Coordinates of C-alpha atoms and ligand atoms in Angstrom, one line a residue:
M60 CA 13.6 -82.1 -9.6
L61 CA 10.9 -80.1 -10.9
T62 CA 8.0 -81.1 -9.0
R63 CA 5.2 -79.9 -7.4
Q64 CA 6.0 -82.4 -4.3
H65 CA 10.1 -80.3 -4.0
A66 CA 8.7 -77.8 -4.0
Q67 CA 5.7 -78.5 -1.0
E68 CA 8.7 -80.0 0.9
L69 CA 10.8 -76.8 -0.3
D70 CA 7.9 -75.0 2.5
L71 CA 8.3 -77.5 5.1
N72 CA 11.8 -76.7 5.5
D73 CA 11.2 -72.4 4.8
P74 CA 11.8 -71.1 8.5
L75 CA 9.9 -68.1 7.4
A76 CA 6.6 -69.7 6.7
P77 CA 4.3 -68.5 9.4
L78 CA 5.1 -65.5 8.8
R79 CA 2.5 -66.6 6.3
A80 CA 0.1 -66.4 8.4
Q81 CA 0.5 -62.3 9.4
F82 CA -1.7 -61.9 6.2
A83 CA -4.2 -61.7 5.3
L84 CA -4.5 -63.1 1.4
P85 CA -7.6 -63.8 0.0
A86 CA -8.2 -67.4 -0.6
G87 CA -7.3 -68.8 -4.0
V88 CA -5.2 -66.0 -4.6
I89 CA -1.2 -66.8 -6.0
Y90 CA -0.2 -62.7 -4.5
L91 CA 2.6 -61.9 -6.8
D92 CA 2.5 -58.4 -7.1
G93 CA 3.9 -57.2 -3.9
N94 CA 6.4 -54.8 -6.0
S95 CA 3.4 -53.1 -6.6
L96 CA 0.6 -53.9 -4.0
G97 CA 2.4 -55.1 -1.2
V98 CA -0.2 -57.4 0.7
Q99 CA -2.7 -56.1 3.4
P100 CA -0.8 -57.4 7.2
A101 CA -4.2 -60.0 8.9
A102 CA -3.3 -57.0 11.7
A103 CA -4.0 -53.9 10.5
P104 CA -8.3 -53.9 10.4
Q105 CA -7.4 -54.1 14.7
R106 CA -5.0 -51.1 14.7
M107 CA -7.1 -48.9 12.3
Q108 CA -10.1 -49.6 14.6
Q109 CA -8.5 -48.5 17.5
V110 CA -6.2 -45.3 15.4
L111 CA -10.4 -44.6 14.5
Q112 CA -12.2 -45.2 18.0
Q113 CA -9.1 -44.9 21.2
E114 CA -6.6 -42.3 19.8
W115 CA -9.1 -40.2 17.6
G116 CA -12.6 -40.8 18.6
Q117 CA -11.9 -40.4 22.2
G118 CA -8.7 -39.0 22.3
L119 CA -9.4 -36.7 19.9
I120 CA -6.5 -34.0 19.7
A121 CA -4.4 -35.2 22.9
S122 CA -3.0 -37.6 20.2
W123 CA -1.0 -35.4 18.9
N124 CA 0.6 -35.9 22.1
D125 CA -0.9 -38.9 23.7
A126 CA -0.8 -41.7 21.1
G127 CA 2.2 -40.4 19.6
W128 CA 1.3 -38.5 15.7
F129 CA 3.0 -35.7 16.0
A130 CA 7.0 -38.1 16.7
L131 CA 5.2 -40.4 13.9
P132 CA 7.5 -39.6 10.5
R133 CA 10.5 -40.0 12.9
T134 CA 8.9 -43.1 14.8
L135 CA 8.6 -45.2 11.7
G136 CA 11.6 -43.7 10.8
N137 CA 14.2 -45.3 13.3
Q138 CA 12.0 -48.5 13.0
L139 CA 12.4 -48.9 9.1
A140 CA 15.9 -47.8 9.8
P141 CA 17.6 -50.7 10.2
L142 CA 16.6 -52.4 7.1
I143 CA 18.7 -50.2 5.1
G144 CA 21.4 -49.5 6.7
A145 CA 20.5 -45.9 8.4
G146 CA 21.0 -45.4 12.0
D147 CA 18.7 -43.7 14.3
D148 CA 17.4 -40.8 13.8
E149 CA 18.1 -40.8 9.7
V150 CA 15.0 -41.2 8.1
V151 CA 10.9 -40.6 8.1
V152 CA 8.9 -41.3 6.8
T153 CA 6.6 -39.1 4.7
D154 CA 4.8 -37.9 1.7
T155 CA 5.4 -39.1 -1.6
I156 CA 8.9 -40.9 -3.6
S157 CA 7.8 -37.7 -5.7
V158 CA 8.2 -34.6 -3.4
N159 CA 11.2 -36.3 -1.3
L160 CA 13.0 -36.6 -5.0
F161 CA 12.4 -33.4 -4.8
K162 CA 13.5 -32.3 -1.8
L163 CA 16.7 -34.6 -1.6
L164 CA 17.8 -33.2 -5.0
S165 CA 17.2 -29.5 -3.9
A166 CA 19.6 -30.0 -0.7
A167 CA 22.4 -31.5 -3.4
L168 CA 21.7 -29.2 -6.1
S169 CA 22.9 -26.5 -3.1
I170 CA 25.7 -28.5 -1.1
Q171 CA 27.2 -28.5 -5.1
A172 CA 26.8 -25.4 -5.7
Q173 CA 28.5 -24.2 -2.5
R174 CA 30.9 -27.4 -3.2
A175 CA 31.7 -26.8 -6.4
P176 CA 28.8 -24.5 -8.6
G177 CA 30.3 -25.3 -12.5
R178 CA 28.7 -28.6 -11.4
K179 CA 25.3 -28.4 -13.2
V180 CA 24.1 -31.8 -14.2
I181 CA 21.8 -34.3 -12.4
V182 CA 22.7 -38.2 -14.5
S183 CA 19.6 -40.4 -14.5
E184 CA 18.8 -43.4 -16.4
R185 CA 16.2 -43.7 -18.9
A186 CA 14.7 -46.3 -17.8
N187 CA 14.2 -45.1 -14.7
F188 CA 11.3 -45.2 -13.3
P189 CA 8.9 -41.8 -14.7
T190 CA 8.7 -39.6 -11.9
D191 CA 12.0 -39.6 -11.0
L192 CA 12.8 -38.0 -14.3
Y193 CA 9.8 -36.2 -14.2
I194 CA 11.2 -34.0 -10.5
A195 CA 14.2 -34.3 -12.0
E196 CA 12.6 -31.5 -15.2
G197 CA 11.0 -29.9 -13.0
L198 CA 13.3 -28.9 -10.2
I199 CA 15.5 -27.7 -13.4
R200 CA 12.7 -25.8 -14.6
Q201 CA 11.4 -24.0 -11.0
L202 CA 15.3 -23.2 -11.4
D203 CA 16.4 -21.7 -14.1
R204 CA 19.9 -22.1 -13.4
G205 CA 21.0 -23.3 -16.6
Y206 CA 20.9 -27.1 -15.0
T207 CA 20.4 -29.9 -17.3
L208 CA 19.8 -33.9 -17.0
R209 CA 22.1 -36.8 -18.5
L210 CA 20.3 -39.6 -19.2
I211 CA 22.4 -43.2 -19.9
D212 CA 20.8 -46.0 -21.8
D213 CA 22.3 -48.6 -19.9
P214 CA 23.9 -49.3 -16.6
A215 CA 27.2 -49.8 -18.1
E216 CA 27.0 -45.7 -19.4
L217 CA 27.8 -44.5 -16.3
P218 CA 31.9 -44.5 -15.9
A219 CA 31.7 -42.0 -19.4
A220 CA 28.2 -40.4 -18.5
L221 CA 30.0 -39.0 -15.1
A222 CA 32.1 -35.9 -16.5
D223 CA 33.1 -32.9 -14.3
D224 CA 29.3 -31.7 -14.6
V225 CA 27.9 -34.2 -12.6
A226 CA 26.1 -32.3 -10.0
V227 CA 24.2 -35.6 -8.4
V228 CA 23.3 -39.1 -9.6
M229 CA 20.0 -40.6 -8.8
L230 CA 19.4 -43.8 -9.4
T231 CA 16.9 -46.3 -8.7
H232 CA 18.8 -49.9 -6.6
V233 CA 16.1 -52.1 -8.4
N234 CA 14.9 -51.4 -11.7
Y235 CA 11.6 -51.4 -11.5
R236 CA 10.8 -52.6 -15.1
S237 CA 13.9 -55.3 -15.3
G238 CA 14.5 -56.2 -11.7
A239 CA 18.1 -55.8 -12.4
M240 CA 19.4 -54.0 -9.3
F241 CA 22.8 -51.8 -9.3
D242 CA 25.9 -52.6 -7.0
M243 CA 25.4 -50.2 -4.7
A244 CA 28.2 -49.6 -2.9
A245 CA 29.9 -49.8 -5.9
E246 CA 28.4 -47.6 -7.6
T247 CA 28.3 -44.8 -5.3
A248 CA 32.5 -45.4 -4.8
R249 CA 32.2 -44.0 -8.8
I250 CA 30.1 -41.5 -8.1
H251 CA 32.3 -40.0 -5.4
A252 CA 35.6 -40.3 -7.0
A253 CA 33.3 -38.6 -9.8
G254 CA 33.2 -35.9 -7.5
A255 CA 29.1 -36.2 -7.2
L256 CA 26.8 -36.5 -4.8
A257 CA 25.4 -40.8 -5.1
L258 CA 21.2 -40.1 -4.0
W259 CA 19.8 -44.0 -4.3
D260 CA 15.6 -44.8 -5.2
L261 CA 15.0 -47.9 -3.2
A262 CA 11.8 -48.0 -4.3
H263 CA 12.3 -52.1 -4.9
S264 CA 14.8 -52.7 -2.9
A265 CA 13.6 -51.6 1.1
G266 CA 12.2 -54.4 2.1
A267 CA 12.7 -56.6 -0.8
V268 CA 16.6 -56.9 -0.9
P269 CA 18.9 -56.5 2.2
V270 CA 21.2 -52.0 1.8
D271 CA 22.4 -51.0 3.9
L272 CA 22.8 -47.3 2.9
S273 CA 25.8 -46.2 5.3
A274 CA 27.9 -48.6 4.3
A275 CA 27.5 -47.7 0.5
D276 CA 28.4 -44.1 1.8
A277 CA 25.6 -43.2 0.3
D278 CA 24.2 -40.4 -0.1
F279 CA 20.6 -39.2 -0.1
A280 CA 18.0 -42.1 -0.8
V281 CA 14.4 -42.1 -0.9
G282 CA 11.3 -44.9 -1.2
C283 CA 8.1 -47.0 -1.1
T284 CA 6.0 -48.1 2.3
Y285 CA 3.3 -49.2 0.1
K286 CA 5.7 -52.2 -2.5
Y287 CA 7.2 -54.3 -0.2
L288 CA 6.7 -52.9 3.2
N289 CA 3.0 -53.8 3.3
G290 CA 1.7 -50.6 4.3
G291 CA -1.3 -49.8 1.9
P292 CA -2.3 -48.0 -0.9
G293 CA -0.9 -44.7 -1.0
S294 CA 0.7 -45.2 2.2
P295 CA 3.6 -42.2 2.8
A296 CA 6.8 -42.5 1.2
F297 CA 10.6 -43.2 3.2
L298 CA 13.9 -40.0 2.5
W299 CA 17.4 -41.2 4.2
V300 CA 19.6 -38.3 4.9
A301 CA 23.5 -39.0 5.6
P302 CA 24.7 -37.6 8.9
R303 CA 27.0 -35.3 6.5
W304 CA 24.4 -33.9 5.1
Q305 CA 21.3 -33.2 8.0
Q306 CA 23.0 -30.4 9.4
D307 CA 23.9 -27.7 7.1
F308 CA 22.0 -27.9 4.4
Q309 CA 18.3 -26.6 3.5
Q310 CA 15.5 -28.8 1.4
P311 CA 12.8 -26.2 -0.3
L312 CA 9.6 -27.0 0.9
S313 CA 10.4 -25.3 4.8
G314 CA 6.8 -26.5 6.5
W315 CA 6.3 -26.0 9.6
W316 CA 6.2 -30.1 10.2
G317 CA 10.0 -29.0 9.4
H318 CA 10.9 -26.8 11.6
R319 CA 13.3 -26.3 14.7
T320 CA 10.6 -25.4 17.3
P321 CA 7.0 -25.4 15.0
F322 CA 4.8 -24.0 18.1
T323 CA 6.4 -21.3 19.1
M324 CA 4.1 -20.2 15.9
S325 CA 7.4 -17.9 14.9
P326 CA 7.3 -15.9 11.3
G327 CA 10.7 -17.2 10.5
Y328 CA 11.6 -21.1 9.4
V329 CA 13.8 -22.6 11.0
P330 CA 15.2 -25.7 10.3
D331 CA 15.0 -28.7 12.6
D332 CA 18.4 -29.9 13.8
G333 CA 18.5 -33.5 11.7
V334 CA 17.0 -35.3 9.1
G335 CA 13.3 -33.3 10.4
R336 CA 14.0 -30.6 8.3
Y337 CA 12.9 -33.4 5.7
L338 CA 9.5 -32.8 6.7
C339 CA 7.1 -30.2 5.4
G340 CA 3.5 -30.6 6.5
T341 CA 0.5 -32.2 8.8
Q342 CA 0.9 -36.4 7.6
S343 CA -2.1 -38.1 7.6
I344 CA -1.6 -40.5 11.0
L345 CA -4.3 -43.7 9.3
A346 CA -1.9 -44.2 6.8
L347 CA 1.0 -44.3 8.7
S348 CA 0.3 -46.0 11.4
M349 CA -0.4 -49.0 8.9
V350 CA 2.7 -48.9 7.9
G351 CA 3.8 -49.8 12.0
V352 CA 1.9 -52.6 10.8
S353 CA 4.2 -54.0 8.7
L354 CA 7.3 -52.8 10.5
D355 CA 6.1 -55.1 13.2
I356 CA 6.5 -57.7 11.1
Y357 CA 9.3 -57.5 9.8
A358 CA 10.9 -57.1 12.8
Q359 CA 10.6 -60.7 13.2
T360 CA 12.8 -61.8 10.5
D361 CA 16.4 -60.1 8.7
M362 CA 16.5 -59.0 5.8
A363 CA 19.3 -61.3 5.3
A364 CA 17.2 -64.5 6.2
L365 CA 15.0 -62.5 3.5
R366 CA 17.4 -62.5 0.6
R367 CA 18.2 -66.6 0.9
K368 CA 14.4 -66.9 0.5
S369 CA 14.1 -63.9 -2.3
L370 CA 16.4 -65.7 -4.0
A371 CA 15.3 -69.0 -4.1
L372 CA 11.9 -67.9 -4.6
T373 CA 12.8 -66.2 -7.8
D374 CA 15.7 -69.0 -9.1
L375 CA 12.9 -71.7 -8.5
F376 CA 10.0 -69.6 -11.3
I377 CA 13.1 -68.9 -13.4
A378 CA 13.9 -72.3 -13.8
L379 CA 10.3 -73.9 -13.9
V380 CA 9.0 -71.1 -16.4
E381 CA 12.7 -71.6 -18.7
A382 CA 11.8 -75.4 -18.7
Q383 CA 8.3 -75.4 -19.2
C384 CA 7.9 -71.9 -22.1
G385 CA 11.2 -72.1 -23.5
D386 CA 9.7 -72.8 -26.9
L387 CA 6.7 -70.1 -26.3
G388 CA 9.0 -67.3 -27.3
V389 CA 9.0 -65.6 -23.6
T390 CA 12.9 -64.7 -22.7
L391 CA 13.6 -64.3 -19.1
A392 CA 14.2 -59.7 -18.6
T393 CA 15.9 -59.9 -15.3
P394 CA 19.4 -61.1 -14.9
R395 CA 19.9 -64.2 -14.1
D396 CA 23.1 -63.2 -11.6
H397 CA 22.4 -63.1 -8.3
A398 CA 23.9 -60.3 -7.2
Q399 CA 22.3 -58.9 -10.1
R400 CA 18.4 -59.6 -9.4
G401 CA 15.8 -57.5 -7.1
S402 CA 13.2 -59.6 -5.5
Q403 CA 11.2 -59.7 -8.5
V404 CA 11.5 -61.6 -12.1
S405 CA 10.4 -60.7 -15.6
F406 CA 10.0 -62.3 -18.2
E407 CA 9.3 -60.3 -22.3
F408 CA 6.7 -61.7 -24.7
E409 CA 5.4 -60.0 -26.9
H410 CA 1.4 -60.3 -25.9
G411 CA 2.4 -60.1 -22.2
Y412 CA -0.7 -57.8 -20.9
A413 CA -3.1 -60.4 -22.5
V414 CA -1.3 -63.1 -20.5
V415 CA -1.0 -61.6 -17.6
Q416 CA -5.5 -60.7 -17.5
A417 CA -5.8 -63.8 -18.4
L418 CA -3.6 -65.4 -15.4
I419 CA -5.0 -62.8 -13.4
A420 CA -8.9 -64.8 -14.3
R421 CA -7.1 -68.2 -13.2
G422 CA -6.3 -66.8 -10.1
V423 CA -2.2 -65.5 -10.8
I424 CA -2.1 -62.1 -9.8
G425 CA 1.5 -60.3 -11.1
D426 CA 0.9 -57.4 -13.5
Y427 CA 2.7 -55.6 -17.3
R428 CA 5.0 -52.7 -17.7
E429 CA 5.7 -50.9 -21.7
P430 CA 6.6 -52.4 -23.5
R431 CA 6.0 -56.0 -24.1
I432 CA 7.1 -56.8 -19.9
M433 CA 4.9 -59.6 -17.7
R434 CA 5.9 -58.8 -14.5
F435 CA 6.0 -61.2 -11.0
G436 CA 7.5 -59.9 -7.6
F437 CA 8.5 -62.5 -5.1
T438 CA 7.5 -61.3 -1.4
P439 CA 9.3 -64.2 0.7
L440 CA 7.4 -62.8 3.4
Y441 CA 4.0 -64.7 2.7
T442 CA 5.2 -66.6 -0.7
R443 CA 5.3 -70.1 -0.6
F444 CA 7.2 -72.6 -3.2
V445 CA 4.2 -73.8 -4.0
D446 CA 2.8 -70.5 -5.1
V447 CA 5.5 -70.5 -7.9
W448 CA 4.9 -73.8 -8.9
D449 CA 1.4 -73.4 -9.6
A450 CA 2.3 -69.8 -11.1
A451 CA 4.2 -70.9 -13.2
A452 CA 2.2 -73.8 -14.9
Q453 CA -0.1 -71.6 -14.6
L454 CA 1.4 -69.3 -17.0
A455 CA 2.5 -72.2 -19.8
D456 CA -0.9 -73.7 -19.7
V457 CA -2.2 -69.9 -20.6
L458 CA 0.5 -69.5 -23.3
R459 CA 0.2 -73.6 -24.3
T460 CA -3.5 -73.0 -24.9
R461 CA -3.2 -69.3 -26.3
D462 CA -5.6 -68.7 -23.7
W463 CA -4.4 -65.1 -23.9
D464 CA -5.9 -64.2 -26.7
Q465 CA -9.3 -63.5 -26.5
P466 CA -11.1 -60.6 -26.4
R467 CA -11.4 -59.5 -22.5
F468 CA -7.7 -60.0 -22.0
H469 CA -7.3 -57.4 -24.3
A470 CA -9.5 -54.9 -22.3
R471 CA -6.8 -51.8 -21.1
G472 CA -7.6 -50.8 -17.5
A473 CA -6.3 -46.9 -16.7
V474 CA -3.8 -48.6 -14.6
T475 CA -2.3 -51.6 -15.5
Ligands
LIG1838 C1 6.8 -46.8 -6.8 C2 8.1 -46.0 -7.4 C3 7.7 -44.7 -7.3 C4 6.3 -43.8 -6.3 O1 6.2 -42.5 -6.5 P1 5.0 -41.9 -5.8 O2 5.6 -40.6 -6.0 O3 5.4 -41.6 -4.2 O4 4.1 -42.2 -6.5 C5 8.6 -43.8 -7.4 N1 9.7 -43.9 -8.2 C6 10.1 -45.4 -8.4 C7 11.5 -46.8 -9.0 C8 9.0 -46.7 -8.4 O5 9.3 -47.7 -8.1

């Protein structure tokens, strides 16, 4: 019964529906791009004013203590921890994913250099988000000690790639392009059985799907706060280190924020006792402050409830698009199996870029990733079932009328 009325009924019965009012969604927009840049929490401007006027404007330098600025990477880390199955003092919110990967890959390789010096390979996927691979390349060049990057072309190739020369496996839990999700616990067990360490990138899973790093026995993780976590453009990333690795190993960006007692201003570096040693230098307090606003909304629900709605949204979108556009050349690129699906749906279409532009012109915002992938992210905090219905109807209309085939929809901006 795929009618618009059915979608409206689903909204009426949705226990998460009230959370939508806590987001500043522009009128007339169906936003299916929270996987790329989350929507602004309605409380964000007021909180920003408070930081500007009180904390910075009036408090000035005293706010490093009085407003908790200096502790913010750690307090936000503790606030974020329950979303990813981490404990207190295991997460810091800081820097970018790229920079944090450099720190964590360095730590992982130094652990293995002591335990198993023959292990010189980093394994990842060719389909991983490129910066993850670029950072591994750069670190390998920097170390200049015979490390190599081994890329698999399909998750099924992982067992064969796990030879006894592998030091660390760096996987992205939910693929940014296809929305396919790894079984974190099963793959971590496989990686450990092969003697390697497991580093997970949660860019498309933190706040999007339930994650339990502790139960999966993972070693390291990084993630993003400006995607599903709605921290704002360029809001800082986070990193997690399993408690067993926090004490004994260092990362190379040994800046003063990671020092055990930064304000003794001693000339020698002594790392913080815990995850704090993965901090480097002074953070943007304005950007960090916005992350807390969104985490306050997450505190009103839980990932199991969000996951139920996310799967219902993506199931509905897949069913509607296949029913209405099945004969128009679009093919599903996201797994149907719930256990293998993140919180996005990707369809392949030869002219996907132009189709997405035509949809944006109609107020339905998705995005495009090379090659041929139309990406639609479903954030259960603010997406309604009726939005799903309307978005699918617009997509069907754009395809059926070939509305996308206009010069203005083929022109490319710097960011797609
Ligand atoms: C979005 C994303 C990044 C972004 O990295 P930054 O350094 O924070 O810009 C990295 N990896 C993956 C898998 C991503 O999806």
